[in-house]
mmCIF file of C-alpha atoms (C1' of nucleotides) in Angstrom:
data_model
loop_
_atom_site.group_PDB
_atom_site.id
_atom_site.type_symbol
_atom_site.label_atom_id
_atom_site.label_comp_id
_atom_site.label_asym_id
_atom_site.label_seq_id
_atom_site.Cartn_x
_atom_site.Cartn_y
_atom_site.Cartn_z
ATOM 1 C CA MET A 1 -14.250 169.182 -60.630
ATOM 2 C CA CYS A 2 -11.815 169.496 -57.839
ATOM 3 C CA SER A 3 -12.846 168.440 -54.375
ATOM 4 C CA ARG A 4 -9.642 167.225 -52.809
ATOM 5 C CA PHE A 5 -6.045 168.394 -53.099
ATOM 6 C CA ALA A 6 -2.637 168.401 -51.416
ATOM 7 C CA LEU A 7 -0.181 171.102 -50.426
ATOM 8 C CA THR A 8 3.050 169.558 -49.187
ATOM 9 C CA THR A 9 5.464 172.151 -50.530
ATOM 10 C CA PRO A 10 7.740 173.674 -47.846
ATOM 11 C CA PRO A 11 6.552 177.167 -46.834
ATOM 12 C CA GLU A 12 9.759 178.798 -48.085
ATOM 13 C CA LEU A 13 9.194 177.339 -51.552
ATOM 14 C CA ILE A 14 5.543 178.366 -51.521
ATOM 15 C CA ALA A 15 6.661 181.889 -50.710
ATOM 16 C CA SER A 16 9.158 182.017 -53.574
ATOM 17 C CA ALA A 17 6.828 180.372 -56.101
ATOM 18 C CA PHE A 18 4.032 182.816 -55.282
ATOM 19 C CA ARG A 19 6.209 185.827 -54.488
ATOM 20 C CA LEU A 20 4.969 186.164 -50.926
ATOM 21 C CA SER A 21 7.001 188.407 -48.646
ATOM 22 C CA ASP A 22 6.748 185.909 -45.775
ATOM 23 C CA PRO A 23 6.561 182.113 -45.735
ATOM 24 C CA PRO A 24 2.974 181.055 -44.964
ATOM 25 C CA VAL A 25 2.333 179.315 -41.665
ATOM 26 C CA VAL A 26 1.227 175.940 -42.985
ATOM 27 C CA ARG A 27 2.010 172.304 -42.311
ATOM 28 C CA PRO A 28 2.195 169.791 -45.144
ATOM 29 C CA ARG A 29 -1.304 168.612 -46.039
ATOM 30 C CA TYR A 30 -1.928 165.505 -48.132
ATOM 31 C CA ASN A 31 -5.717 165.419 -48.116
ATOM 32 C CA ILE A 32 -7.412 168.807 -47.992
ATOM 33 C CA ALA A 33 -11.192 168.413 -48.178
ATOM 34 C CA PRO A 34 -14.134 170.838 -48.532
ATOM 35 C CA THR A 35 -15.083 172.787 -45.369
ATOM 36 C CA GLN A 36 -11.488 172.639 -44.161
ATOM 37 C CA ASP A 37 -9.088 175.578 -44.073
ATOM 38 C CA ALA A 38 -6.588 175.990 -46.887
ATOM 39 C CA LEU A 39 -3.985 178.523 -47.951
ATOM 40 C CA VAL A 40 -5.222 181.231 -50.311
ATOM 41 C CA VAL A 41 -3.104 183.862 -52.081
ATOM 42 C CA ARG A 42 -4.683 187.236 -52.766
ATOM 43 C CA VAL A 43 -3.662 190.838 -53.350
ATOM 44 C CA MET A 44 -4.489 193.197 -50.497
ATOM 45 C CA ASP A 45 -3.438 196.849 -50.576
ATOM 46 C CA GLY A 46 -1.230 196.123 -53.541
ATOM 47 C CA ASP A 47 0.669 193.240 -51.962
ATOM 48 C CA ARG A 48 0.317 189.516 -52.304
ATOM 49 C CA GLU A 49 -0.471 187.716 -49.082
ATOM 50 C CA GLY A 50 -1.227 184.174 -48.005
ATOM 51 C CA GLU A 51 -4.244 183.561 -45.779
ATOM 52 C CA LEU A 52 -6.088 180.518 -44.483
ATOM 53 C CA MET A 53 -9.712 180.413 -45.574
ATOM 54 C CA HIS A 54 -12.626 177.974 -45.394
ATOM 55 C CA TRP A 55 -13.093 175.896 -48.499
ATOM 56 C CA GLY A 56 -16.696 176.384 -49.606
ATOM 57 C CA LEU A 57 -17.767 179.902 -50.492
ATOM 58 C CA ILE A 58 -20.251 181.630 -48.207
ATOM 59 C CA PRO A 59 -21.981 184.514 -50.069
ATOM 60 C CA PHE A 60 -22.037 187.685 -47.997
ATOM 61 C CA TRP A 61 -25.844 187.664 -47.944
ATOM 62 C CA SER A 62 -26.105 184.152 -46.496
ATOM 63 C CA ARG A 63 -28.044 183.826 -43.264
ATOM 64 C CA ASP A 64 -25.777 181.077 -42.048
ATOM 65 C CA THR A 65 -22.837 178.978 -43.124
ATOM 66 C CA SER A 66 -24.866 175.950 -44.182
ATOM 67 C CA ILE A 67 -24.280 176.703 -47.866
ATOM 68 C CA ASN A 68 -20.569 176.357 -47.275
ATOM 69 C CA ALA A 69 -20.341 172.648 -48.067
ATOM 70 C CA ARG A 70 -21.994 173.089 -51.431
ATOM 71 C CA LEU A 71 -20.161 175.980 -53.081
ATOM 72 C CA VAL A 72 -16.784 174.287 -53.276
ATOM 73 C CA ASN A 73 -16.587 174.646 -57.062
ATOM 74 C CA ALA A 74 -17.729 177.307 -59.518
ATOM 75 C CA ARG A 75 -17.989 176.738 -63.258
ATOM 76 C CA ALA A 76 -15.527 179.015 -65.015
ATOM 77 C CA GLU A 77 -17.870 179.257 -67.988
ATOM 78 C CA THR A 78 -20.663 180.843 -65.933
ATOM 79 C CA ALA A 79 -19.289 182.042 -62.590
ATOM 80 C CA SER A 80 -19.144 185.753 -63.476
ATOM 81 C CA GLY A 81 -22.895 185.776 -64.055
ATOM 82 C CA ARG A 82 -23.968 183.772 -61.014
ATOM 83 C CA THR A 83 -25.488 185.654 -58.105
ATOM 84 C CA ALA A 84 -23.400 183.772 -55.595
ATOM 85 C CA PHE A 85 -20.091 184.441 -57.362
ATOM 86 C CA ARG A 86 -20.610 187.682 -59.284
ATOM 87 C CA ASN A 87 -19.131 190.125 -56.797
ATOM 88 C CA ALA A 88 -16.225 187.870 -55.964
ATOM 89 C CA PHE A 89 -15.455 187.383 -59.647
ATOM 90 C CA ARG A 90 -15.079 191.127 -60.045
ATOM 91 C CA LYS A 91 -13.159 192.014 -56.909
ATOM 92 C CA ARG A 92 -12.007 188.951 -55.009
ATOM 93 C CA ARG A 93 -10.136 186.586 -57.274
ATOM 94 C CA CYS A 94 -7.462 184.456 -55.657
ATOM 95 C CA LEU A 95 -5.065 181.567 -56.158
ATOM 96 C CA ILE A 96 -4.954 178.344 -54.177
ATOM 97 C CA PRO A 97 -1.432 176.846 -54.007
ATOM 98 C CA ALA A 98 -1.415 173.071 -54.437
ATOM 99 C CA SER A 99 1.169 170.346 -54.916
ATOM 100 C CA GLY A 100 -1.447 168.416 -56.832
ATOM 101 C CA PHE A 101 -5.118 167.442 -56.775
ATOM 102 C CA PHE A 102 -7.150 164.235 -56.678
ATOM 103 C CA GLU A 103 -9.796 162.937 -59.039
ATOM 104 C CA TRP A 104 -11.795 159.705 -58.887
ATOM 105 C CA ARG A 105 -12.347 157.791 -62.097
ATOM 106 C CA ARG A 106 -15.479 155.697 -62.347
ATOM 107 C CA GLU A 107 -14.679 152.184 -63.494
ATOM 108 C CA ASP A 108 -17.806 150.057 -63.722
ATOM 109 C CA ARG A 109 -18.908 149.742 -60.125
ATOM 110 C CA HIS A 110 -15.598 150.857 -58.751
ATOM 111 C CA LYS A 111 -13.848 154.144 -58.417
ATOM 112 C CA ARG A 112 -10.153 154.744 -58.540
ATOM 113 C CA ALA A 113 -8.322 157.725 -57.123
ATOM 114 C CA PHE A 114 -5.693 159.555 -59.156
ATOM 115 C CA PHE A 115 -3.209 162.160 -58.077
ATOM 116 C CA ILE A 116 -2.480 164.827 -60.678
ATOM 117 C CA ARG A 117 0.541 167.076 -60.315
ATOM 118 C CA PRO A 118 2.732 169.411 -62.366
ATOM 119 C CA ILE A 119 5.564 167.696 -64.221
ATOM 120 C CA SER A 120 7.724 170.617 -63.070
ATOM 121 C CA ARG A 121 7.037 169.676 -59.402
ATOM 122 C CA GLN A 122 6.516 173.347 -58.684
ATOM 123 C CA PRO A 123 3.312 174.138 -56.787
ATOM 124 C CA MET A 124 0.360 174.800 -59.053
ATOM 125 C CA ALA A 125 -1.852 177.863 -58.807
ATOM 126 C CA ILE A 126 -5.528 176.927 -58.805
ATOM 127 C CA ALA A 127 -7.893 179.742 -59.773
ATOM 128 C CA GLY A 128 -10.368 180.650 -57.056
ATOM 129 C CA LEU A 129 -12.774 183.270 -55.762
ATOM 130 C CA TYR A 130 -13.127 184.319 -52.149
ATOM 131 C CA GLU A 131 -15.825 186.056 -50.149
ATOM 132 C CA GLU A 132 -16.199 187.746 -46.789
ATOM 133 C CA TRP A 133 -19.090 187.030 -44.459
ATOM 134 C CA ARG A 134 -20.319 187.967 -40.999
ATOM 135 C CA ASP A 135 -23.128 186.311 -39.056
ATOM 136 C CA PRO A 136 -26.010 188.817 -39.355
ATOM 137 C CA ASP A 137 -27.570 187.494 -36.149
ATOM 138 C CA ARG A 138 -24.540 188.285 -34.036
ATOM 139 C CA PRO A 139 -23.358 191.911 -33.987
ATOM 140 C CA GLY A 140 -19.601 192.095 -33.936
ATOM 141 C CA ALA A 141 -19.237 188.552 -35.196
ATOM 142 C CA PRO A 142 -15.801 187.822 -36.640
ATOM 143 C CA LEU A 143 -15.188 188.024 -40.376
ATOM 144 C CA VAL A 144 -15.344 184.626 -42.060
ATOM 145 C CA GLU A 145 -13.339 184.285 -45.255
ATOM 146 C CA SER A 146 -14.118 181.452 -47.622
ATOM 147 C CA PHE A 147 -13.217 180.407 -51.151
ATOM 148 C CA THR A 148 -14.322 178.300 -54.096
ATOM 149 C CA ILE A 149 -12.314 176.626 -56.885
ATOM 150 C CA LEU A 150 -13.052 177.348 -60.544
ATOM 151 C CA THR A 151 -13.484 174.358 -62.839
ATOM 152 C CA THR A 152 -13.421 173.930 -66.591
ATOM 153 C CA GLU A 153 -13.371 171.291 -69.317
ATOM 154 C CA PRO A 154 -10.680 168.631 -69.060
ATOM 155 C CA ASN A 155 -7.546 168.648 -71.190
ATOM 156 C CA VAL A 156 -6.436 165.529 -73.062
ATOM 157 C CA LEU A 157 -4.719 164.053 -70.007
ATOM 158 C CA MET A 158 -7.660 164.649 -67.689
ATOM 159 C CA ARG A 159 -10.343 163.643 -70.169
ATOM 160 C CA ASP A 160 -9.446 160.018 -69.533
ATOM 161 C CA ILE A 161 -10.102 160.431 -65.820
ATOM 162 C CA HIS A 162 -12.889 162.955 -65.431
ATOM 163 C CA HIS A 163 -15.010 165.466 -67.290
ATOM 164 C CA ARG A 164 -14.050 168.525 -65.262
ATOM 165 C CA MET A 165 -10.791 169.842 -63.898
ATOM 166 C CA PRO A 166 -9.626 172.825 -61.851
ATOM 167 C CA VAL A 167 -8.472 175.952 -63.652
ATOM 168 C CA LEU A 168 -4.734 176.557 -63.238
ATOM 169 C CA ILE A 169 -3.191 179.968 -63.804
ATOM 170 C CA ASP A 170 0.156 180.371 -65.565
ATOM 171 C CA PRO A 171 2.641 182.412 -63.475
ATOM 172 C CA VAL A 172 2.928 185.068 -66.183
ATOM 173 C CA GLU A 173 -0.816 185.634 -65.914
ATOM 174 C CA GLN A 174 -1.168 185.616 -62.149
ATOM 175 C CA ASP A 175 -0.779 189.340 -61.562
ATOM 176 C CA LEU A 176 -3.674 190.030 -63.904
ATOM 177 C CA TRP A 177 -5.847 187.372 -62.323
ATOM 178 C CA LEU A 178 -5.164 188.674 -58.812
ATOM 179 C CA ASP A 179 -5.523 192.400 -59.585
ATOM 180 C CA PRO A 180 -8.602 193.618 -57.674
ATOM 181 C CA ASP A 181 -8.698 196.752 -59.813
ATOM 182 C CA VAL A 182 -9.431 194.648 -62.883
ATOM 183 C CA THR A 183 -13.184 194.379 -62.402
ATOM 184 C CA GLU A 184 -14.371 193.572 -65.928
ATOM 185 C CA PRO A 185 -14.940 189.825 -66.299
ATOM 186 C CA GLU A 186 -13.983 190.072 -69.965
ATOM 187 C CA MET A 187 -10.482 191.113 -68.952
ATOM 188 C CA VAL A 188 -9.775 187.791 -67.247
ATOM 189 C CA HIS A 189 -12.071 185.301 -68.940
ATOM 190 C CA HIS A 190 -9.354 184.225 -71.360
ATOM 191 C CA LEU A 191 -7.240 183.024 -68.420
ATOM 192 C CA LEU A 192 -9.826 180.386 -67.562
ATOM 193 C CA ARG A 193 -8.840 177.805 -70.163
ATOM 194 C CA PRO A 194 -7.814 174.193 -69.619
ATOM 195 C CA THR A 195 -4.171 173.746 -68.671
ATOM 196 C CA PRO A 196 -1.982 172.323 -71.474
ATOM 197 C CA SER A 197 -1.743 168.567 -71.001
ATOM 198 C CA ASP A 198 2.034 168.593 -70.930
ATOM 199 C CA TRP A 199 2.052 170.613 -67.711
ATOM 200 C CA LEU A 200 0.657 167.661 -65.806
ATOM 201 C CA GLU A 201 1.059 163.991 -65.037
ATOM 202 C CA ALA A 202 -1.342 161.618 -63.306
ATOM 203 C CA TYR A 203 -0.965 158.337 -61.449
ATOM 204 C CA CYS A 204 -3.102 155.983 -59.378
ATOM 205 C CA VAL A 205 -3.107 156.106 -55.605
ATOM 206 C CA SER A 206 -4.635 153.771 -53.036
ATOM 207 C CA SER A 207 -8.138 154.136 -51.632
ATOM 208 C CA TYR A 208 -6.569 155.392 -48.429
ATOM 209 C CA VAL A 209 -7.153 158.898 -49.712
ATOM 210 C CA ASP A 210 -10.888 158.261 -50.109
ATOM 211 C CA ASN A 211 -11.565 158.961 -46.460
ATOM 212 C CA PRO A 212 -11.271 162.720 -45.844
ATOM 213 C CA ALA A 213 -10.116 161.954 -42.305
ATOM 214 C CA HIS A 214 -6.996 160.252 -43.608
ATOM 215 C CA GLU A 215 -3.833 162.293 -43.803
ATOM 216 C CA GLY A 216 -0.186 161.698 -44.625
ATOM 217 C CA PRO A 217 2.165 160.681 -47.457
ATOM 218 C CA GLU A 218 0.255 157.455 -48.061
ATOM 219 C CA CYS A 219 -2.385 159.578 -49.787
ATOM 220 C CA VAL A 220 -0.062 160.216 -52.723
ATOM 221 C CA HIS A 221 1.933 156.982 -52.918
ATOM 222 C CA PRO A 222 1.735 155.349 -56.361
ATOM 223 C CA MET A 223 -0.434 152.237 -56.062
ATOM 224 C CA GLY A 224 -1.436 149.155 -57.972
ATOM 225 C CA PRO A 225 -0.608 147.857 -61.451
ATOM 226 C CA SER A 226 -1.846 150.992 -63.087
ATOM 227 C CA CYS A 227 0.761 153.109 -61.394
ATOM 228 C CA ILE A 228 2.681 151.753 -64.369
ATOM 229 C CA GLU A 229 0.224 153.573 -66.531
ATOM 230 C CA GLU A 230 1.518 156.819 -65.159
ATOM 231 C CA ARG A 231 0.392 159.140 -67.836
ATOM 232 C CA ARG A 232 2.012 161.912 -69.686
ATOM 233 C CA ALA A 233 0.156 163.509 -72.510
ATOM 234 C CA ALA A 234 3.349 164.098 -74.435
ATOM 235 C CA GLU A 235 6.296 161.903 -73.476
ATOM 236 C CA GLY A 236 9.549 163.808 -73.509
ATOM 237 C CA SER A 237 7.899 167.091 -74.344
ATOM 238 C CA GLN A 238 9.538 170.232 -73.055
ATOM 239 C CA ILE A 239 7.907 172.256 -70.369
ATOM 240 C CA PRO A 240 7.169 175.702 -71.793
ATOM 241 C CA ASP A 241 9.579 178.359 -70.570
ATOM 242 C CA SER A 242 6.780 180.553 -69.343
ATOM 243 C CA LEU A 243 5.821 178.001 -66.718
ATOM 244 C CA TRP A 244 6.701 178.302 -63.089
ATOM 245 C CA GLY A 245 9.409 180.842 -63.551
ATOM 246 C "C1'" DC B 1 -46.171 192.663 -55.561
ATOM 247 C "C1'" DC B 2 -43.977 188.740 -52.508
ATOM 248 C "C1'" DA B 3 -41.503 184.238 -52.108
ATOM 249 C "C1'" DG B 4 -37.705 181.782 -52.732
ATOM 250 C "C1'" DA B 5 -33.491 180.846 -54.697
ATOM 251 C "C1'" DC B 6 -28.855 181.989 -54.921
ATOM 252 C "C1'" DG B 7 -24.364 176.062 -56.718
ATOM 253 C "C1'" DT B 8 -21.787 171.995 -58.701
ATOM 254 C "C1'" DT B 9 -21.239 167.299 -59.183
ATOM 255 C "C1'" DG B 10 -22.758 162.930 -60.680
ATOM 256 C "C1'" DT B 11 -26.297 159.753 -61.610
ATOM 257 C "C1'" DT B 12 -30.692 158.090 -63.581
ATOM 258 C "C1'" DG C 1 -28.151 191.785 -51.762
ATOM 259 C "C1'" DT C 2 -30.440 190.654 -56.130
ATOM 260 C "C1'" DC C 3 -32.633 187.983 -59.487
ATOM 261 C "C1'" DT C 4 -36.368 184.806 -61.082
ATOM 262 C "C1'" DG C 5 -40.814 182.857 -60.919
ATOM 263 C "C1'" DG C 6 -45.645 182.944 -59.677
ATOM 264 C "C1'" DC D 1 -14.855 164.258 -53.708
ATOM 265 C "C1'" DC D 2 -16.163 160.446 -49.959
ATOM 266 C "C1'" DA D 3 -18.152 159.130 -45.356
ATOM 267 C "C1'" DG D 4 -21.760 158.846 -42.540
ATOM 268 C "C1'" DA D 5 -26.172 160.006 -41.047
ATOM 269 C "C1'" DC D 6 -30.883 159.595 -41.841
ATOM 270 C "C1'" DG D 7 -34.828 161.826 -35.081
ATOM 271 C "C1'" DT D 8 -37.569 164.031 -31.314
ATOM 272 C "C1'" DT D 9 -38.347 165.239 -26.728
ATOM 273 C "C1'" DG D 10 -37.204 167.650 -22.779
ATOM 274 C "C1'" DT D 11 -33.781 169.444 -19.931
ATOM 275 C "C1'" DT D 12 -29.425 172.025 -18.874
ATOM 276 C "C1'" DG E 1 -31.927 157.359 -51.867
ATOM 277 C "C1'" DT E 2 -30.401 161.841 -50.318
ATOM 278 C "C1'" DC E 3 -28.528 165.185 -47.399
ATOM 279 C "C1'" DT E 4 -24.782 166.989 -44.364
ATOM 280 C "C1'" DG E 5 -20.158 167.342 -42.797
ATOM 281 C "C1'" DG E 6 -15.124 167.070 -43.448
#
DNA sequence: CCAGACGTTGTT
DNA sequence: GTCTGG
DNA sequence: CCAGACGTTGTT
DNA sequence: GTCTGG
C-alpha cells in the first residue's frame, strides 16, 4: 500500500522532471498523509499541469466527502472494473510526484518505518487516478478534485517490508499513462507492474514519522542500527538508461 | 422492483 | 451514476 | 499508514 | 475493538 509519502524536491526540478511549463507552487513536504492536499500531474487540453488535490478519491456520485479518507489506494489489478474508479481509470489518470514513500514493517509487536526512494534521487512518478466532485446539496458549490494511489504486488526489495507497494511509472511510459484520449483499460494495464527492484533503495527511519502531524527532515533521517541494513536489491547494478531521463 | 453499496489495508 | 443482492 | 476518539442535549 | 480524521 502507500499511505504516506514525501515530496521535498525543489519546484524547478519537479517541473523539469515532469516536463511542466511552470514550477509548481509547493513547499517541501516530508510527511504527506491521506486527506491532505498533494501535487498531482495531469494532462489538460493537451498540456501537462501540476495541481493540488485532496488525497482520498471522492466519486462524483458521492453525497458527501466522508468516503474521502477510505479511498486512498486502489488495487491496480482491479481498479478499472470498480464502480468507484472505473470512470477515472478511463479518463482521469494522473501521476503523483514523490521524493519517496513510507512503509511500516510489522516486527512481532512492533512496527518500524522505512523510507523508500529512487536510487537515482530523481522524483518518482506514482500512478494515480483523480476525480471531480461537487456537493449536490449546494448549488454552485466549488469543484473538489481528489486522487487515489494505485498499488500492486511488491518487488523483491519491498517484499521484505510489505506485501503491497505503489505503482511507479517509467518516464518513457508517462505520456501514454496520462493521455486522456486513451480510454481502453487494456491499453495501459501493462504499465501497472511492480517497479524493478534496482530502481529503489530503502532504509529505516525513526518513529517520528508515525504521527501524521509531524513534519520536517527528521521524518527521513536514517535511524537505528538497521540503517546499516540499507537495502539495495542489486548492489552496484546500473540504473537502466530509460529511467528518469 | 427497491435498497444499499460503491474501497483498501491489515488482522483474526 | 450504476451495479449487486434480496 | 498512524493517532485519537469512541456522546447527546439544547442553544446559538 | 472499530471508526474517523489527518
